[in-house]
C-alpha cells in the first residue's frame, strides 16, 4: 500500500468512534440503537429512519423515561415526608400546620439587610441564602407573623437565592423584597429603624411594634468586627442587642445564624418571655456543658464576653445581634 493511501485512510478511521459516540454511550447505559424498541412509533418506522434520526428518537425517549421516573420518585418522597410529619404530629413531636385563619399579624417589622454580598465568599453566600429561606418558611407558619422585608438583595446573593429557591414566587404576604437599602426603602421612617448588633451598649428588653428591627445578613468568619454597629452609627439610626446573656448561660460562644435570631424574635412575640424564647431556639449543644447538666440559670449582671475566635461558621451580623 502506498503512503498516500495509508495516510488518506487514517482520518476516516479516526472519525468512526466520534460518529458513533451516542451509540457507544447508549451501550454503556445498557441500550443500543440496534436493540432499542421505540414507544413513540412502530419498529418498522424506526428502522426506516437514518442512523442519526434513530439516535435522536432514542435519546428523547430515554430522557422522557428518566424524567417521568424522577417525577415519580419526587412524588413518593413528598408522600413519605407527609406521612412521617403526620406521625410526628400524632406523637406530639412536631407542630401541625397552622391554618391561615389562626394566624395574626404582630405589627412588628423586621428587615434582613443583604448589603454585604461583596464581603462573603461563595460558601458563605450559599449559607446566608439558606438562612433567608428559613426565615420566610417560619414566618409563614408563625402564629403571630411579622412584616418581613429583605433589603438590597443583589449580586451573587440574588443569583443564588433565585436559583436555589425561586424567591420571585414567594408569597408577598409573608416577605417583601427591596432593591434599595433599608435606609432608602424606609426613608420616611428612619427614626423607627433599630439595628440589632451585639456591639451595641443598648439592650432590646422588648419589641416595639412602632420600630423596624434590622438583622444583618452576613456570614463572615469574624473578618469585620463592629461592621453592623459602625454602619448603624454612620447612618444615624438606633441600635440594640438581644438580652441573651441576661437570661441564659451558654457553654459555647454566642454565635447565631440569621434565621435563629429571627426565630427568637418570633418566639418572643408569641409568648412574651425572652428566656423561653432563647431556650426554645438556641441549639441544646450550646448548653451541653452547663454546670451540673442543669438548665442554665439567669445571669443578673453578665460580664462582657471576650472577642470570639474564628471557627469558619460564624456570622458577624447575627453574632452581633445575639449577645
mmCIF file of C-alpha atoms in Angstrom:
data_model
loop_
_atom_site.group_PDB
_atom_site.id
_atom_site.type_symbol
_atom_site.label_atom_id
_atom_site.label_comp_id
_atom_site.label_asym_id
_atom_site.label_seq_id
_atom_site.Cartn_x
_atom_site.Cartn_y
_atom_site.Cartn_z
ATOM 1 C CA UNK A 1 0.000 0.000 0.000
ATOM 2 C CA UNK A 2 1.320 3.417 -0.928
ATOM 3 C CA UNK A 3 1.949 6.030 1.761
ATOM 4 C CA UNK A 4 -0.679 8.296 0.279
ATOM 5 C CA UNK A 5 -3.383 5.622 0.565
ATOM 6 C CA UNK A 6 -2.490 4.838 4.135
ATOM 7 C CA UNK A 7 -2.466 8.498 5.018
ATOM 8 C CA UNK A 8 -5.899 9.032 3.473
ATOM 9 C CA UNK A 9 -7.494 6.131 5.334
ATOM 10 C CA UNK A 10 -6.333 7.177 8.776
ATOM 11 C CA UNK A 11 -8.601 10.232 9.204
ATOM 12 C CA UNK A 12 -11.648 8.223 8.148
ATOM 13 C CA UNK A 13 -10.870 5.546 10.715
ATOM 14 C CA UNK A 14 -10.291 8.215 13.348
ATOM 15 C CA UNK A 15 -13.747 9.654 12.758
ATOM 16 C CA UNK A 16 -15.636 6.427 13.342
ATOM 17 C CA UNK A 17 -15.567 6.416 17.167
ATOM 18 C CA UNK A 18 -16.805 10.030 17.247
ATOM 19 C CA UNK A 19 -19.577 9.355 14.761
ATOM 20 C CA UNK A 20 -20.888 6.517 16.892
ATOM 21 C CA UNK A 21 -20.322 8.205 20.252
ATOM 22 C CA UNK A 22 -24.058 8.317 21.036
ATOM 23 C CA UNK A 23 -24.377 4.621 20.272
ATOM 24 C CA UNK A 24 -21.377 3.824 22.475
ATOM 25 C CA UNK A 25 -22.815 5.931 25.290
ATOM 26 C CA UNK A 26 -26.157 4.171 24.899
ATOM 27 C CA UNK A 27 -24.452 0.790 25.120
ATOM 28 C CA UNK A 28 -22.764 1.872 28.342
ATOM 29 C CA UNK A 29 -26.237 2.660 29.671
ATOM 30 C CA UNK A 30 -27.410 -0.797 28.590
ATOM 31 C CA UNK A 31 -29.253 0.360 25.444
ATOM 32 C CA UNK A 32 -28.022 0.464 21.845
ATOM 33 C CA UNK A 33 -29.669 1.817 18.718
ATOM 34 C CA UNK A 34 -29.826 -1.670 17.178
ATOM 35 C CA UNK A 35 -31.618 -3.123 20.229
ATOM 36 C CA UNK A 36 -33.803 -0.100 21.004
ATOM 37 C CA UNK A 37 -37.589 -0.620 20.925
ATOM 38 C CA UNK A 38 -39.275 2.785 20.432
ATOM 39 C CA UNK A 39 -42.528 3.662 22.180
ATOM 40 C CA UNK A 40 -43.482 6.641 20.027
ATOM 41 C CA UNK A 41 -43.547 4.761 16.699
ATOM 42 C CA UNK A 42 -43.569 1.291 15.233
ATOM 43 C CA UNK A 43 -40.342 -0.648 14.962
ATOM 44 C CA UNK A 44 -40.652 -0.684 11.157
ATOM 45 C CA UNK A 45 -40.934 3.102 11.016
ATOM 46 C CA UNK A 46 -37.980 3.397 13.373
ATOM 47 C CA UNK A 47 -35.847 1.148 11.156
ATOM 48 C CA UNK A 48 -36.580 3.312 8.116
ATOM 49 C CA UNK A 49 -35.068 6.361 9.821
ATOM 50 C CA UNK A 50 -31.475 7.368 9.275
ATOM 51 C CA UNK A 51 -28.948 6.445 11.912
ATOM 52 C CA UNK A 52 -28.829 9.980 13.303
ATOM 53 C CA UNK A 53 -32.632 10.207 13.448
ATOM 54 C CA UNK A 54 -32.766 6.883 15.283
ATOM 55 C CA UNK A 55 -30.301 8.221 17.847
ATOM 56 C CA UNK A 56 -32.365 11.372 18.346
ATOM 57 C CA UNK A 57 -35.543 9.339 18.894
ATOM 58 C CA UNK A 58 -33.740 7.053 21.326
ATOM 59 C CA UNK A 59 -32.215 9.929 23.299
ATOM 60 C CA UNK A 60 -35.564 11.711 23.583
ATOM 61 C CA UNK A 61 -37.423 8.613 24.761
ATOM 62 C CA UNK A 62 -34.703 7.719 27.250
ATOM 63 C CA UNK A 63 -34.817 11.299 28.569
ATOM 64 C CA UNK A 64 -38.615 11.268 28.827
ATOM 65 C CA UNK A 65 -38.445 7.986 30.692
ATOM 66 C CA UNK A 66 -35.902 9.270 33.171
ATOM 67 C CA UNK A 67 -37.871 12.496 33.676
ATOM 68 C CA UNK A 68 -41.052 10.551 34.408
ATOM 69 C CA UNK A 69 -39.166 8.269 36.780
ATOM 70 C CA UNK A 70 -37.663 11.278 38.559
ATOM 71 C CA UNK A 71 -41.073 12.930 38.980
ATOM 72 C CA UNK A 72 -42.490 9.693 40.357
ATOM 73 C CA UNK A 73 -39.670 9.444 42.893
ATOM 74 C CA UNK A 74 -40.250 13.053 43.939
ATOM 75 C CA UNK A 75 -43.958 12.372 44.472
ATOM 76 C CA UNK A 76 -43.091 9.329 46.568
ATOM 77 C CA UNK A 77 -40.663 11.389 48.655
ATOM 78 C CA UNK A 78 -43.308 14.054 49.281
ATOM 79 C CA UNK A 79 -45.864 11.428 50.300
ATOM 80 C CA UNK A 80 -43.351 9.813 52.644
ATOM 81 C CA UNK A 81 -42.441 13.204 54.110
ATOM 82 C CA UNK A 82 -46.105 13.986 54.785
ATOM 83 C CA UNK A 83 -46.587 10.541 56.331
ATOM 84 C CA UNK A 84 -43.638 10.986 58.698
ATOM 85 C CA UNK A 85 -44.783 14.505 59.584
ATOM 86 C CA UNK A 86 -48.282 13.271 60.414
ATOM 87 C CA UNK A 87 -46.811 10.535 62.601
ATOM 88 C CA UNK A 88 -44.685 13.086 64.464
ATOM 89 C CA UNK A 89 -47.724 15.316 64.942
ATOM 90 C CA UNK A 90 -49.680 12.357 66.326
ATOM 91 C CA UNK A 91 -46.859 11.659 68.800
ATOM 92 C CA UNK A 92 -46.680 15.315 69.762
ATOM 93 C CA UNK A 93 -43.154 15.691 68.380
ATOM 94 C CA UNK A 94 -43.953 18.241 65.666
ATOM 95 C CA UNK A 95 -46.473 21.059 65.313
ATOM 96 C CA UNK A 96 -49.314 20.593 62.885
ATOM 97 C CA UNK A 97 -49.562 23.027 60.007
ATOM 98 C CA UNK A 98 -51.336 26.122 61.223
ATOM 99 C CA UNK A 99 -54.401 27.262 59.252
ATOM 100 C CA UNK A 100 -54.165 30.829 57.989
ATOM 101 C CA UNK A 101 -57.293 31.682 59.976
ATOM 102 C CA UNK A 102 -55.348 31.023 63.204
ATOM 103 C CA UNK A 103 -52.515 33.396 62.296
ATOM 104 C CA UNK A 104 -52.430 37.052 63.267
ATOM 105 C CA UNK A 105 -50.080 39.910 62.469
ATOM 106 C CA UNK A 106 -47.968 41.198 65.348
ATOM 107 C CA UNK A 107 -47.384 44.654 63.881
ATOM 108 C CA UNK A 108 -43.601 44.222 64.245
ATOM 109 C CA UNK A 109 -41.438 44.796 61.164
ATOM 110 C CA UNK A 110 -38.116 43.012 60.552
ATOM 111 C CA UNK A 111 -35.603 43.722 57.785
ATOM 112 C CA UNK A 112 -32.867 41.350 56.619
ATOM 113 C CA UNK A 113 -30.016 43.588 55.459
ATOM 114 C CA UNK A 114 -28.388 41.816 52.488
ATOM 115 C CA UNK A 115 -25.992 44.614 51.515
ATOM 116 C CA UNK A 116 -22.894 42.504 52.242
ATOM 117 C CA UNK A 117 -22.625 40.494 49.032
ATOM 118 C CA UNK A 118 -19.080 41.709 48.347
ATOM 119 C CA UNK A 119 -17.872 40.665 51.811
ATOM 120 C CA UNK A 120 -18.694 36.950 51.522
ATOM 121 C CA UNK A 121 -17.238 34.010 49.634
ATOM 122 C CA UNK A 122 -19.432 31.612 47.650
ATOM 123 C CA UNK A 123 -19.819 29.170 50.558
ATOM 124 C CA UNK A 124 -20.923 31.957 52.890
ATOM 125 C CA UNK A 125 -23.368 33.296 50.299
ATOM 126 C CA UNK A 126 -24.897 29.839 49.960
ATOM 127 C CA UNK A 127 -25.281 29.627 53.736
ATOM 128 C CA UNK A 128 -26.868 33.041 54.233
ATOM 129 C CA UNK A 129 -29.336 32.447 51.378
ATOM 130 C CA UNK A 130 -30.459 29.217 53.043
ATOM 131 C CA UNK A 131 -30.997 31.204 56.242
ATOM 132 C CA UNK A 132 -33.149 33.757 54.414
ATOM 133 C CA UNK A 133 -35.268 30.919 53.019
ATOM 134 C CA UNK A 134 -35.691 29.543 56.539
ATOM 135 C CA UNK A 135 -36.857 32.947 57.808
ATOM 136 C CA UNK A 136 -39.538 33.041 55.120
ATOM 137 C CA UNK A 137 -40.665 29.497 55.961
ATOM 138 C CA UNK A 138 -41.010 30.048 59.718
ATOM 139 C CA UNK A 139 -42.768 33.385 59.249
ATOM 140 C CA UNK A 140 -45.399 31.667 57.088
ATOM 141 C CA UNK A 141 -46.182 29.226 59.900
ATOM 142 C CA UNK A 142 -45.821 31.598 62.856
ATOM 143 C CA UNK A 143 -48.959 32.149 64.973
ATOM 144 C CA UNK A 144 -48.051 35.856 65.145
ATOM 145 C CA UNK A 145 -46.308 36.903 61.987
ATOM 146 C CA UNK A 146 -44.085 39.901 61.370
ATOM 147 C CA UNK A 147 -43.806 42.075 58.294
ATOM 148 C CA UNK A 148 -40.605 40.585 56.877
ATOM 149 C CA UNK A 149 -38.522 42.640 54.437
ATOM 150 C CA UNK A 150 -35.301 41.895 52.557
ATOM 151 C CA UNK A 151 -33.297 44.957 51.533
ATOM 152 C CA UNK A 152 -30.502 45.415 48.988
ATOM 153 C CA UNK A 153 -30.587 41.897 47.557
ATOM 154 C CA UNK A 154 -28.094 41.987 44.700
ATOM 155 C CA UNK A 155 -25.141 40.250 43.056
ATOM 156 C CA UNK A 156 -24.296 36.670 43.953
ATOM 157 C CA UNK A 157 -26.804 36.579 46.813
ATOM 158 C CA UNK A 158 -29.625 37.462 44.444
ATOM 159 C CA UNK A 159 -28.428 34.908 41.893
ATOM 160 C CA UNK A 160 -28.029 32.149 44.485
ATOM 161 C CA UNK A 161 -31.372 32.785 46.179
ATOM 162 C CA UNK A 162 -33.097 32.828 42.807
ATOM 163 C CA UNK A 163 -31.551 29.605 41.526
ATOM 164 C CA UNK A 164 -31.937 27.720 44.818
ATOM 165 C CA UNK A 165 -35.408 28.857 45.915
ATOM 166 C CA UNK A 166 -37.085 30.809 43.069
ATOM 167 C CA UNK A 167 -37.852 33.508 45.617
ATOM 168 C CA UNK A 168 -39.692 35.522 42.964
ATOM 169 C CA UNK A 169 -42.620 33.138 43.507
ATOM 170 C CA UNK A 170 -42.738 33.576 47.294
ATOM 171 C CA UNK A 171 -45.944 34.931 48.788
ATOM 172 C CA UNK A 172 -45.684 38.715 49.153
ATOM 173 C CA UNK A 173 -47.948 38.495 52.213
ATOM 174 C CA UNK A 174 -45.059 36.926 54.117
ATOM 175 C CA UNK A 175 -41.989 38.643 52.655
ATOM 176 C CA UNK A 176 -41.205 41.785 50.629
ATOM 177 C CA UNK A 177 -38.000 42.379 48.651
ATOM 178 C CA UNK A 178 -36.426 45.797 48.139
ATOM 179 C CA UNK A 179 -33.685 46.573 45.632
ATOM 180 C CA UNK A 180 -32.706 49.611 47.691
ATOM 181 C CA UNK A 181 -31.023 49.741 51.087
ATOM 182 C CA UNK A 182 -33.377 49.839 54.079
ATOM 183 C CA UNK A 183 -32.246 53.405 54.788
ATOM 184 C CA UNK A 184 -33.768 54.400 51.430
ATOM 185 C CA UNK A 185 -36.694 51.972 51.414
ATOM 186 C CA UNK A 186 -37.789 53.338 54.812
ATOM 187 C CA UNK A 187 -36.555 56.909 54.320
ATOM 188 C CA UNK A 188 -39.698 58.374 55.884
ATOM 189 C CA UNK A 189 -39.379 56.049 58.887
ATOM 190 C CA UNK A 190 -35.683 56.465 59.660
ATOM 191 C CA UNK A 191 -36.487 57.309 63.283
ATOM 192 C CA UNK A 192 -38.095 53.881 63.649
ATOM 193 C CA UNK A 193 -35.087 51.835 62.474
ATOM 194 C CA UNK A 194 -33.201 49.746 65.069
ATOM 195 C CA UNK A 195 -30.173 47.671 64.040
ATOM 196 C CA UNK A 196 -29.714 44.542 66.166
ATOM 197 C CA UNK A 197 -25.992 44.195 66.924
ATOM 198 C CA UNK A 198 -24.157 42.683 69.906
ATOM 199 C CA UNK A 199 -21.648 45.544 69.928
ATOM 200 C CA UNK A 200 -24.397 47.944 70.953
ATOM 201 C CA UNK A 201 -24.448 49.124 74.590
ATOM 202 C CA UNK A 202 -28.249 49.236 74.401
ATOM 203 C CA UNK A 203 -30.471 46.250 75.184
ATOM 204 C CA UNK A 204 -33.748 45.403 73.460
ATOM 205 C CA UNK A 205 -35.790 44.445 76.526
ATOM 206 C CA UNK A 206 -38.966 44.348 74.449
ATOM 207 C CA UNK A 207 -40.054 44.572 70.815
ATOM 208 C CA UNK A 208 -41.900 47.749 69.949
ATOM 209 C CA UNK A 209 -44.456 47.425 67.105
ATOM 210 C CA UNK A 210 -43.624 51.007 66.208
ATOM 211 C CA UNK A 211 -39.989 50.055 65.452
ATOM 212 C CA UNK A 212 -38.394 48.378 62.433
ATOM 213 C CA UNK A 213 -35.733 45.873 63.518
ATOM 214 C CA UNK A 214 -32.798 45.086 61.233
ATOM 215 C CA UNK A 215 -30.807 41.831 61.146
ATOM 216 C CA UNK A 216 -27.541 41.840 59.209
ATOM 217 C CA UNK A 217 -27.490 39.134 56.546
ATOM 218 C CA UNK A 218 -23.835 38.146 56.526
ATOM 219 C CA UNK A 219 -21.619 35.150 57.289
ATOM 220 C CA UNK A 220 -18.059 36.455 57.514
ATOM 221 C CA UNK A 221 -15.913 34.381 59.929
ATOM 222 C CA UNK A 222 -15.451 37.467 62.120
ATOM 223 C CA UNK A 223 -13.435 39.265 59.466
ATOM 224 C CA UNK A 224 -15.346 42.516 60.014
ATOM 225 C CA UNK A 225 -15.633 43.407 63.725
ATOM 226 C CA UNK A 226 -18.201 46.095 64.586
ATOM 227 C CA UNK A 227 -19.404 46.036 60.983
ATOM 228 C CA UNK A 228 -23.113 46.430 61.702
ATOM 229 C CA UNK A 229 -22.667 48.796 64.660
ATOM 230 C CA UNK A 230 -20.434 51.091 62.609
ATOM 231 C CA UNK A 231 -22.989 51.022 59.806
ATOM 232 C CA UNK A 232 -25.826 51.958 62.156
ATOM 233 C CA UNK A 233 -23.821 54.804 63.699
ATOM 234 C CA UNK A 234 -22.764 56.150 60.299
ATOM 235 C CA UNK A 235 -26.406 56.182 59.194
ATOM 236 C CA UNK A 236 -27.537 57.797 62.424
ATOM 237 C CA UNK A 237 -30.061 55.095 63.349
ATOM 238 C CA UNK A 238 -30.732 53.382 66.676
ATOM 239 C CA UNK A 239 -29.105 50.080 67.608
ATOM 240 C CA UNK A 240 -29.556 47.444 70.310
ATOM 241 C CA UNK A 241 -28.643 43.883 71.238
ATOM 242 C CA UNK A 242 -30.780 40.965 72.350
ATOM 243 C CA UNK A 243 -30.536 40.224 76.098
ATOM 244 C CA UNK A 244 -29.325 36.634 75.777
ATOM 245 C CA UNK A 245 -26.651 36.997 78.474
ATOM 246 C CA UNK A 246 -29.212 38.253 80.986
ATOM 247 C CA UNK A 247 -31.355 35.119 80.759
ATOM 248 C CA UNK A 248 -29.206 32.105 79.843
ATOM 249 C CA UNK A 249 -25.662 30.878 80.330
ATOM 250 C CA UNK A 250 -24.092 29.279 77.307
ATOM 251 C CA UNK A 251 -21.238 26.781 77.307
ATOM 252 C CA UNK A 252 -20.157 27.902 73.844
ATOM 253 C CA UNK A 253 -19.818 31.205 72.034
ATOM 254 C CA UNK A 254 -22.979 33.183 71.361
ATOM 255 C CA UNK A 255 -22.865 32.766 67.593
ATOM 256 C CA UNK A 256 -26.306 32.697 65.984
ATOM 257 C CA UNK A 257 -27.438 32.431 62.400
ATOM 258 C CA UNK A 258 -29.762 34.904 60.716
ATOM 259 C CA UNK A 259 -32.726 32.551 60.991
ATOM 260 C CA UNK A 260 -32.031 31.782 64.663
ATOM 261 C CA UNK A 261 -32.157 35.476 65.544
ATOM 262 C CA UNK A 262 -35.342 35.817 63.507
ATOM 263 C CA UNK A 263 -36.923 32.789 65.212
ATOM 264 C CA UNK A 264 -36.061 34.230 68.625
ATOM 265 C CA UNK A 265 -37.942 37.393 67.716
ATOM 266 C CA UNK A 266 -40.953 35.399 66.505
ATOM 267 C CA UNK A 267 -40.966 33.245 69.633
ATOM 268 C CA UNK A 268 -40.745 36.260 71.948
ATOM 269 C CA UNK A 269 -43.591 37.956 70.085
ATOM 270 C CA UNK A 270 -45.677 34.811 70.599
ATOM 271 C CA UNK A 271 -45.022 34.190 74.314
ATOM 272 C CA UNK A 272 -43.530 37.452 75.661
ATOM 273 C CA UNK A 273 -40.717 35.665 77.539
ATOM 274 C CA UNK A 274 -37.108 36.152 76.423
ATOM 275 C CA UNK A 275 -35.695 33.252 78.414
ATOM 276 C CA UNK A 276 -38.139 30.735 76.969
ATOM 277 C CA UNK A 277 -37.648 32.167 73.504
ATOM 278 C CA UNK A 278 -33.882 31.713 73.773
ATOM 279 C CA UNK A 279 -34.148 28.211 75.213
ATOM 280 C CA UNK A 280 -36.570 27.129 72.502
ATOM 281 C CA UNK A 281 -34.372 28.349 69.644
ATOM 282 C CA UNK A 282 -30.745 28.073 70.758
ATOM 283 C CA UNK A 283 -29.368 24.586 69.921
ATOM 284 C CA UNK A 284 -29.121 22.405 73.017
ATOM 285 C CA UNK A 285 -25.484 21.543 72.276
ATOM 286 C CA UNK A 286 -24.630 25.082 73.362
ATOM 287 C CA UNK A 287 -25.877 24.177 76.865
ATOM 288 C CA UNK A 288 -24.379 20.676 76.951
ATOM 289 C CA UNK A 289 -21.557 21.579 79.312
ATOM 290 C CA UNK A 290 -23.628 23.772 81.617
ATOM 291 C CA UNK A 291 -22.716 23.248 85.330
ATOM 292 C CA UNK A 292 -24.344 20.142 86.782
ATOM 293 C CA UNK A 293 -26.003 19.315 83.496
ATOM 294 C CA UNK A 294 -28.891 21.524 84.520
ATOM 295 C CA UNK A 295 -30.708 24.135 82.548
ATOM 296 C CA UNK A 296 -28.738 27.391 82.771
ATOM 297 C CA UNK A 297 -29.846 29.951 85.326
ATOM 298 C CA UNK A 298 -30.259 33.650 84.526
ATOM 299 C CA UNK A 299 -27.258 35.933 84.806
ATOM 300 C CA UNK A 300 -28.150 39.000 86.896
ATOM 301 C CA UNK A 301 -25.154 41.031 85.686
ATOM 302 C CA UNK A 302 -23.381 39.362 82.767
ATOM 303 C CA UNK A 303 -19.773 40.350 82.161
ATOM 304 C CA UNK A 304 -18.580 41.252 78.668
ATOM 305 C CA UNK A 305 -17.599 38.288 76.524
ATOM 306 C CA UNK A 306 -14.026 38.109 75.119
ATOM 307 C CA UNK A 307 -13.610 38.504 71.375
ATOM 308 C CA UNK A 308 -14.534 35.081 69.867
ATOM 309 C CA UNK A 309 -12.091 33.163 67.698
ATOM 310 C CA UNK A 310 -12.936 32.451 64.090
ATOM 311 C CA UNK A 311 -14.185 28.907 63.511
ATOM 312 C CA UNK A 312 -15.406 29.230 59.931
ATOM 313 C CA UNK A 313 -19.077 29.004 60.859
ATOM 314 C CA UNK A 314 -19.789 32.357 62.457
ATOM 315 C CA UNK A 315 -21.990 35.103 61.166
ATOM 316 C CA UNK A 316 -20.723 38.506 62.197
ATOM 317 C CA UNK A 317 -24.011 40.329 61.967
ATOM 318 C CA UNK A 318 -26.078 37.674 63.685
ATOM 319 C CA UNK A 319 -23.426 37.191 66.339
ATOM 320 C CA UNK A 320 -23.687 40.898 66.970
ATOM 321 C CA UNK A 321 -27.442 40.664 67.370
ATOM 322 C CA UNK A 322 -27.267 37.735 69.748
ATOM 323 C CA UNK A 323 -25.155 38.921 72.641
#
